[in-house]
Coordinates of C-alpha atoms and ligand atoms in Angstrom, one line a residue:
M1 CA 114.7 67.1 81.7
S2 CA 116.0 67.9 78.9
E3 CA 119.3 70.0 78.5
I4 CA 119.2 73.7 79.9
P5 CA 118.4 75.9 76.8
S6 CA 121.4 78.3 75.9
S7 CA 119.5 81.3 75.5
N8 CA 119.0 83.7 78.6
Q9 CA 116.1 85.5 77.7
L10 CA 112.4 84.9 78.0
I11 CA 110.8 84.7 74.3
D12 CA 107.7 82.9 73.2
R13 CA 106.7 81.2 70.1
F14 CA 105.2 84.6 68.6
G15 CA 108.7 86.4 69.3
R16 CA 107.5 88.5 72.4
K17 CA 110.0 89.4 74.7
V18 CA 108.7 88.7 78.6
T19 CA 110.6 91.3 80.6
Y20 CA 107.8 91.9 83.4
L21 CA 106.4 89.8 86.2
R22 CA 103.6 90.4 88.5
V23 CA 103.7 89.0 91.6
S24 CA 100.9 87.9 94.1
V25 CA 102.1 87.4 97.5
T26 CA 99.0 86.8 99.1
D27 CA 95.5 86.1 97.7
R28 CA 94.0 87.3 101.3
C29 CA 92.9 90.9 101.4
D30 CA 91.2 93.2 104.0
F31 CA 88.5 94.2 101.4
R32 CA 85.6 92.5 99.2
C33 CA 85.5 94.3 96.3
Q34 CA 82.6 93.1 94.2
Y35 CA 84.2 92.6 90.8
C36 CA 87.3 91.1 92.2
M37 CA 85.7 88.5 95.2
A38 CA 82.7 86.6 96.0
E39 CA 81.4 88.0 99.6
D40 CA 82.1 84.6 100.9
M41 CA 85.7 83.5 100.3
T42 CA 87.9 80.7 101.1
F43 CA 91.5 81.5 101.2
L44 CA 94.4 79.4 100.5
P45 CA 95.9 77.5 103.7
R46 CA 99.5 78.9 104.4
A47 CA 101.1 75.7 103.6
Q48 CA 100.1 75.9 99.6
I49 CA 101.2 79.4 99.4
L50 CA 105.0 80.5 98.6
T51 CA 107.0 81.5 101.5
L52 CA 109.1 84.7 101.5
E53 CA 112.3 82.9 100.8
E54 CA 110.8 81.0 97.6
I55 CA 109.3 84.3 96.1
H56 CA 112.8 86.0 96.3
F57 CA 114.6 83.2 94.9
I58 CA 112.0 83.0 91.9
C59 CA 112.2 86.6 91.5
R60 CA 116.0 86.2 90.9
A61 CA 116.0 83.8 88.8
F62 CA 113.5 86.1 86.6
V63 CA 115.6 89.0 86.8
E64 CA 118.7 86.7 85.4
L65 CA 116.2 85.8 82.7
G66 CA 115.9 89.5 81.7
V67 CA 113.2 90.5 83.7
V68 CA 113.5 94.3 84.3
K69 CA 110.4 95.1 86.3
I70 CA 108.5 93.4 89.2
R71 CA 105.3 94.3 90.6
I72 CA 104.0 92.9 93.7
T73 CA 100.1 92.8 94.2
G74 CA 97.8 90.0 95.3
G75 CA 95.0 90.1 97.2
E76 CA 96.5 93.0 99.4
P77 CA 100.5 92.7 99.6
L78 CA 100.7 94.8 102.7
V79 CA 98.5 92.1 104.6
R80 CA 101.2 89.6 103.8
N81 CA 103.4 89.3 107.2
G82 CA 107.3 90.1 106.1
V83 CA 106.3 92.1 102.8
L84 CA 108.4 95.0 104.0
G85 CA 111.3 92.5 104.5
L86 CA 110.6 90.8 100.8
L87 CA 110.5 94.6 99.4
R88 CA 113.8 95.2 100.8
Q89 CA 115.5 92.1 99.6
L90 CA 113.8 92.5 95.8
G91 CA 115.0 96.2 96.1
R92 CA 118.9 95.1 96.3
I93 CA 118.6 92.5 93.1
D94 CA 121.0 93.6 90.7
G95 CA 119.3 94.4 87.2
L96 CA 115.9 94.9 88.4
N97 CA 115.4 98.4 87.3
E98 CA 111.5 99.1 88.3
L99 CA 110.4 97.6 91.5
V100 CA 106.6 98.5 91.8
M101 CA 103.7 97.7 93.8
T102 CA 99.7 98.0 93.7
T103 CA 97.8 98.1 96.8
N104 CA 94.2 99.1 98.2
A105 CA 96.0 101.9 100.2
S106 CA 94.2 100.5 103.4
K107 CA 97.8 100.5 105.1
L108 CA 99.8 103.2 103.2
G109 CA 99.2 105.6 106.1
R110 CA 101.8 103.6 108.1
M111 CA 103.7 101.8 105.6
A112 CA 104.6 104.2 102.7
T113 CA 107.4 105.6 103.8
D114 CA 109.3 102.4 104.6
I115 CA 107.9 100.6 101.2
R116 CA 109.5 103.7 99.4
Q117 CA 113.0 103.1 101.2
A118 CA 112.8 99.6 100.3
G119 CA 113.3 100.6 96.5
V120 CA 109.4 100.9 95.3
K121 CA 109.6 103.6 92.9
R122 CA 105.8 103.8 92.0
V123 CA 102.7 102.5 93.6
N124 CA 99.0 101.9 91.8
I125 CA 96.3 102.7 93.9
S126 CA 92.7 101.4 94.0
L127 CA 90.1 103.9 94.4
D128 CA 86.7 103.7 92.8
S129 CA 84.7 106.2 94.3
L130 CA 84.9 109.1 96.0
S131 CA 81.9 108.7 98.0
K132 CA 82.1 107.3 101.5
E133 CA 78.7 104.8 100.8
K134 CA 79.5 104.1 97.3
F135 CA 83.1 103.0 98.4
R136 CA 81.6 100.8 101.2
K137 CA 79.5 99.2 98.8
I138 CA 82.0 98.2 96.4
T139 CA 84.7 97.2 98.6
R140 CA 82.2 95.8 101.2
T141 CA 84.6 96.3 104.2
G142 CA 86.8 99.1 102.9
H143 CA 87.0 102.9 104.6
L144 CA 87.3 105.7 102.4
E145 CA 88.9 107.8 105.0
T146 CA 91.7 105.2 105.4
V147 CA 92.3 105.2 101.8
L148 CA 92.6 109.1 101.4
Q149 CA 95.0 109.0 103.9
G150 CA 97.3 106.1 102.4
I151 CA 97.3 108.4 99.4
Q152 CA 98.6 111.1 100.9
A153 CA 101.1 109.5 103.0
A154 CA 102.2 108.0 99.4
R155 CA 102.4 111.5 98.0
Q156 CA 104.6 112.7 100.8
A157 CA 106.7 109.5 100.8
G158 CA 108.6 110.7 97.4
F159 CA 107.1 107.8 95.0
E160 CA 108.7 108.7 91.5
R161 CA 104.8 108.1 90.4
I162 CA 101.3 107.4 91.7
K163 CA 98.3 106.0 89.6
I164 CA 94.8 105.5 90.8
N165 CA 93.2 102.5 89.3
A166 CA 89.3 102.6 88.9
V167 CA 87.3 99.7 87.6
I168 CA 84.0 101.5 86.2
L169 CA 80.5 99.7 86.4
K170 CA 77.5 101.2 84.6
N171 CA 74.9 102.5 87.6
R172 CA 77.7 102.0 90.1
N173 CA 80.4 104.6 89.7
H174 CA 80.3 105.7 86.0
D175 CA 79.0 108.8 87.3
E176 CA 82.4 109.6 89.0
V177 CA 84.9 109.5 86.0
V178 CA 85.0 113.0 85.8
D179 CA 85.1 113.7 89.8
L180 CA 88.1 110.9 89.9
V181 CA 90.1 112.5 87.2
R182 CA 89.6 115.8 89.2
F183 CA 90.8 114.2 92.0
A184 CA 93.8 112.8 90.2
V185 CA 94.6 116.5 88.8
D186 CA 94.0 118.0 92.2
N187 CA 96.9 115.6 94.0
D188 CA 99.1 115.7 90.6
I189 CA 99.2 111.8 90.3
D190 CA 97.6 109.7 87.2
I191 CA 94.6 107.6 86.8
S192 CA 93.8 104.3 84.7
F193 CA 90.1 102.9 84.2
I194 CA 89.7 99.7 84.1
E195 CA 86.9 97.6 82.2
E196 CA 85.8 94.7 84.6
M197 CA 87.3 91.4 83.3
P198 CA 85.1 88.1 83.6
L199 CA 87.7 86.5 86.3
G200 CA 85.8 84.2 88.7
M201 CA 82.4 83.7 90.2
I202 CA 80.8 86.8 91.9
D203 CA 77.7 87.1 93.5
S204 CA 76.9 91.0 93.4
H205 CA 76.2 91.6 89.8
D206 CA 75.7 90.7 86.1
R207 CA 79.2 91.6 84.4
G208 CA 77.8 91.9 81.0
E209 CA 74.8 94.4 82.0
M210 CA 77.5 96.7 84.0
Y211 CA 79.8 97.0 81.5
Y212 CA 81.0 100.5 80.6
S213 CA 83.3 100.9 78.0
S214 CA 86.4 103.2 78.1
D215 CA 84.7 105.0 74.9
S216 CA 82.1 105.7 77.1
I217 CA 84.3 107.3 79.7
K218 CA 86.2 109.1 77.2
H219 CA 83.1 110.6 75.7
D220 CA 82.0 111.5 79.4
L221 CA 85.3 113.2 80.0
S222 CA 85.5 115.1 76.9
A223 CA 82.8 117.8 78.0
H224 CA 85.1 118.7 81.0
F225 CA 88.7 117.9 79.8
T226 CA 90.9 117.9 76.8
L227 CA 92.7 114.5 76.7
L228 CA 96.1 114.7 74.2
P229 CA 97.1 111.1 73.2
L230 CA 100.4 110.2 74.2
L231 CA 102.9 108.1 72.3
D232 CA 104.9 106.9 74.9
T233 CA 103.5 103.3 76.3
T234 CA 104.8 100.9 79.3
G235 CA 104.4 98.1 76.7
G236 CA 101.5 97.0 78.4
P237 CA 97.7 97.2 78.0
S238 CA 97.3 100.6 79.1
V239 CA 96.6 103.9 76.3
Y240 CA 97.4 106.9 77.9
F241 CA 96.5 110.6 77.4
R242 CA 97.8 113.7 79.4
V243 CA 94.9 116.2 80.6
Q244 CA 95.5 119.4 78.7
G245 CA 97.2 122.1 81.3
C246 CA 98.9 119.6 83.6
E247 CA 101.0 116.5 84.1
T248 CA 97.9 114.0 85.1
R249 CA 97.9 111.1 82.8
V250 CA 94.7 109.3 82.0
G251 CA 94.8 105.6 81.2
F252 CA 92.2 103.3 79.9
I253 CA 92.5 99.4 80.1
S254 CA 90.2 98.0 77.6
P255 CA 90.3 94.5 77.7
H256 CA 87.1 94.1 75.9
S257 CA 87.0 96.8 73.4
A258 CA 90.6 96.9 72.6
N259 CA 92.5 93.9 72.4
F260 CA 96.4 94.5 73.8
C261 CA 97.7 91.0 73.5
A262 CA 100.0 91.7 70.5
S263 CA 102.3 93.5 72.7
C264 CA 102.3 91.2 76.1
N265 CA 105.3 91.6 77.6
R266 CA 104.4 90.2 81.0
V267 CA 103.5 86.6 83.1
R268 CA 102.3 86.6 86.9
L269 CA 103.1 84.3 89.4
T270 CA 100.2 83.4 91.9
A271 CA 100.6 83.5 95.4
E272 CA 100.4 79.4 95.5
G273 CA 103.5 79.5 93.0
R274 CA 101.5 79.1 89.5
L275 CA 103.4 80.4 86.6
L276 CA 100.5 82.0 84.7
L277 CA 101.5 82.7 81.3
C278 CA 98.1 84.7 80.4
L279 CA 95.5 86.6 82.5
G280 CA 92.8 85.5 80.4
N281 CA 93.9 81.6 80.2
E282 CA 94.7 78.8 82.3
H283 CA 98.1 78.0 80.7
S284 CA 100.5 77.6 83.7
L285 CA 103.8 75.9 85.2
D286 CA 103.8 75.0 88.9
L287 CA 107.1 76.4 90.0
K288 CA 106.2 76.0 93.4
R289 CA 106.8 72.3 92.7
V290 CA 110.2 72.9 90.9
V291 CA 111.1 74.8 93.7
R292 CA 110.4 72.3 96.5
A293 CA 111.6 69.6 94.5
N294 CA 114.8 71.2 93.8
P295 CA 116.0 73.4 96.7
G296 CA 118.3 76.2 96.2
D297 CA 119.0 74.8 92.5
M298 CA 119.0 78.1 89.9
A299 CA 119.8 76.3 87.1
V300 CA 116.7 74.1 87.2
L301 CA 114.3 76.7 88.2
K302 CA 115.5 79.0 85.1
H303 CA 115.4 75.9 83.0
A304 CA 111.6 75.5 84.1
I305 CA 110.6 79.2 83.3
I306 CA 112.4 79.4 79.7
E307 CA 110.4 76.4 78.6
A308 CA 107.3 77.6 80.0
M309 CA 107.5 80.3 77.5
T310 CA 106.5 77.5 74.9
I311 CA 103.1 77.5 76.2
K312 CA 102.5 81.3 76.3
P313 CA 99.1 81.7 74.7
E314 CA 98.5 84.3 71.5
R315 CA 95.8 86.3 73.0
H316 CA 93.0 86.1 75.6
E317 CA 89.3 85.6 74.7
F318 CA 87.4 87.5 77.4
N319 CA 83.5 87.7 76.8
I320 CA 81.7 89.6 79.6
N321 CA 78.2 88.4 78.4
E322 CA 79.1 84.6 79.2
Q323 CA 79.8 83.0 82.4
P324 CA 83.5 83.1 83.2
V325 CA 85.9 80.4 81.6
I326 CA 88.5 81.6 84.1
M327 CA 87.2 80.2 87.4
R328 CA 90.1 82.0 89.2
H329 CA 89.4 85.5 90.9
M330 CA 91.7 88.6 90.5
N331 CA 92.7 88.4 94.1
A332 CA 94.5 84.8 93.2
T333 CA 95.9 86.2 89.5
G334 CA 98.1 88.9 90.6
G335 CA 96.1 91.6 89.0
Ligands
SAM401 N1 94.5 94.5 96.5 C1 95.4 95.5 95.5 C2 94.4 96.7 94.9 O1 93.1 96.4 94.9 O2 95.1 97.5 94.2 C3 96.3 94.7 94.3 C4 95.3 93.4 93.7 S1 93.9 94.0 92.5 C5 93.4 92.2 92.5 C6 94.8 94.5 91.5 C7 94.0 95.2 90.5 O3 92.9 94.6 90.2 C8 93.1 96.5 91.3 O4 93.0 97.7 90.3 C9 91.6 95.9 91.1 O5 90.6 97.1 90.8 C10 91.7 94.9 89.8 N2 90.6 94.1 89.7 C11 90.3 93.3 90.6 N3 89.5 92.6 89.9 C12 89.0 93.2 88.5 C13 88.3 92.5 87.6 N4 87.1 91.4 87.7 N5 88.5 93.5 86.2 C14 89.1 94.0 86.4 N6 90.0 94.4 87.0 C15 89.7 94.1 88.6
SF4_402 FE1 91.4 93.0 97.5 FE2 92.2 94.5 95.6 FE3 90.5 92.5 95.0 FE4 89.8 94.7 95.8 S1 90.6 94.4 94.3 S2 89.2 92.7 96.7 S3 91.6 95.5 97.3 S4 92.4 92.3 95.9

């Protein structure tokens, strides 16, 4: 291996600084959302996924390299045994300013307080429908009531911010965007609408046919709410507005209609330990191999991570009307 680079920051070929790591702690999930997974999924064998200790070690390396924000996600992160212990350990890493999580909320009813006490500052919760039947159809196995209880538990647990994530599909839930914003306003939380991304083969619908753009959503909302543009961004793909008359923010994540790659500040660690440099490309580095070949060697791991920055692609090239070129599903990606 070449000499260890002196830079202690993660900067790619295009001058973008990586300060944000998303970590998928499992590819498994108790839901089977139609846009995320096929109904019949094969999950990774346990020996192939990173141990909690390995995840903690890799996260420490990233923080030492200037990462200030880590999002724990999956699959469904709360189905991973021992995840609370991991969160507590991550919450104690010096220099990590923001520990946040994305969850489907099915287990938040009983875990929200512990998660908050472990140091998780904010949570994103997936909620695509307020209709019991539609929710069931989209998630295939989920119960709306349990998720709504999870959201209330999160509100009581005192997170700094709670945000709903809703993937909107034409003729599936596009007629609910106004109700979903009203739900966010009533509960004093934020909401982001996400355009579906062509990740992995799915069997429920044609992604091109069901594409519903952020502009269409904005148009639907404009008859009911005044959305005031916000200048502050998270450095991420969301473009935010505030609903006039309240604190609720409405975000739009538009991988098709508004490319956001120029400001990309993030990389992803998959459950099997692959460092993904871009959501929409396969460029990656096998960090599990590095960690298992050099147990406890922080210098070697940091060197590998710094070198990986040289293969971070400039941008994604999603095309919703074509078969996916990215064969991994979102649950295996760390969305
Ligand atoms: N299970 C957790 C959840 O659903 O919040 C965390 C993992 S999930 C993969 C993270 C986010 O990715 C969710 O908000 C989900 O709606 C979104 N997602 C999954 N598949 C997607 C796709 N093909 N296109 C766009 N967003 C997707
Ligand atoms: Fe599970 Fe989240 Fe994927 Fe739905 S979107 S199947 S909850 S990982």
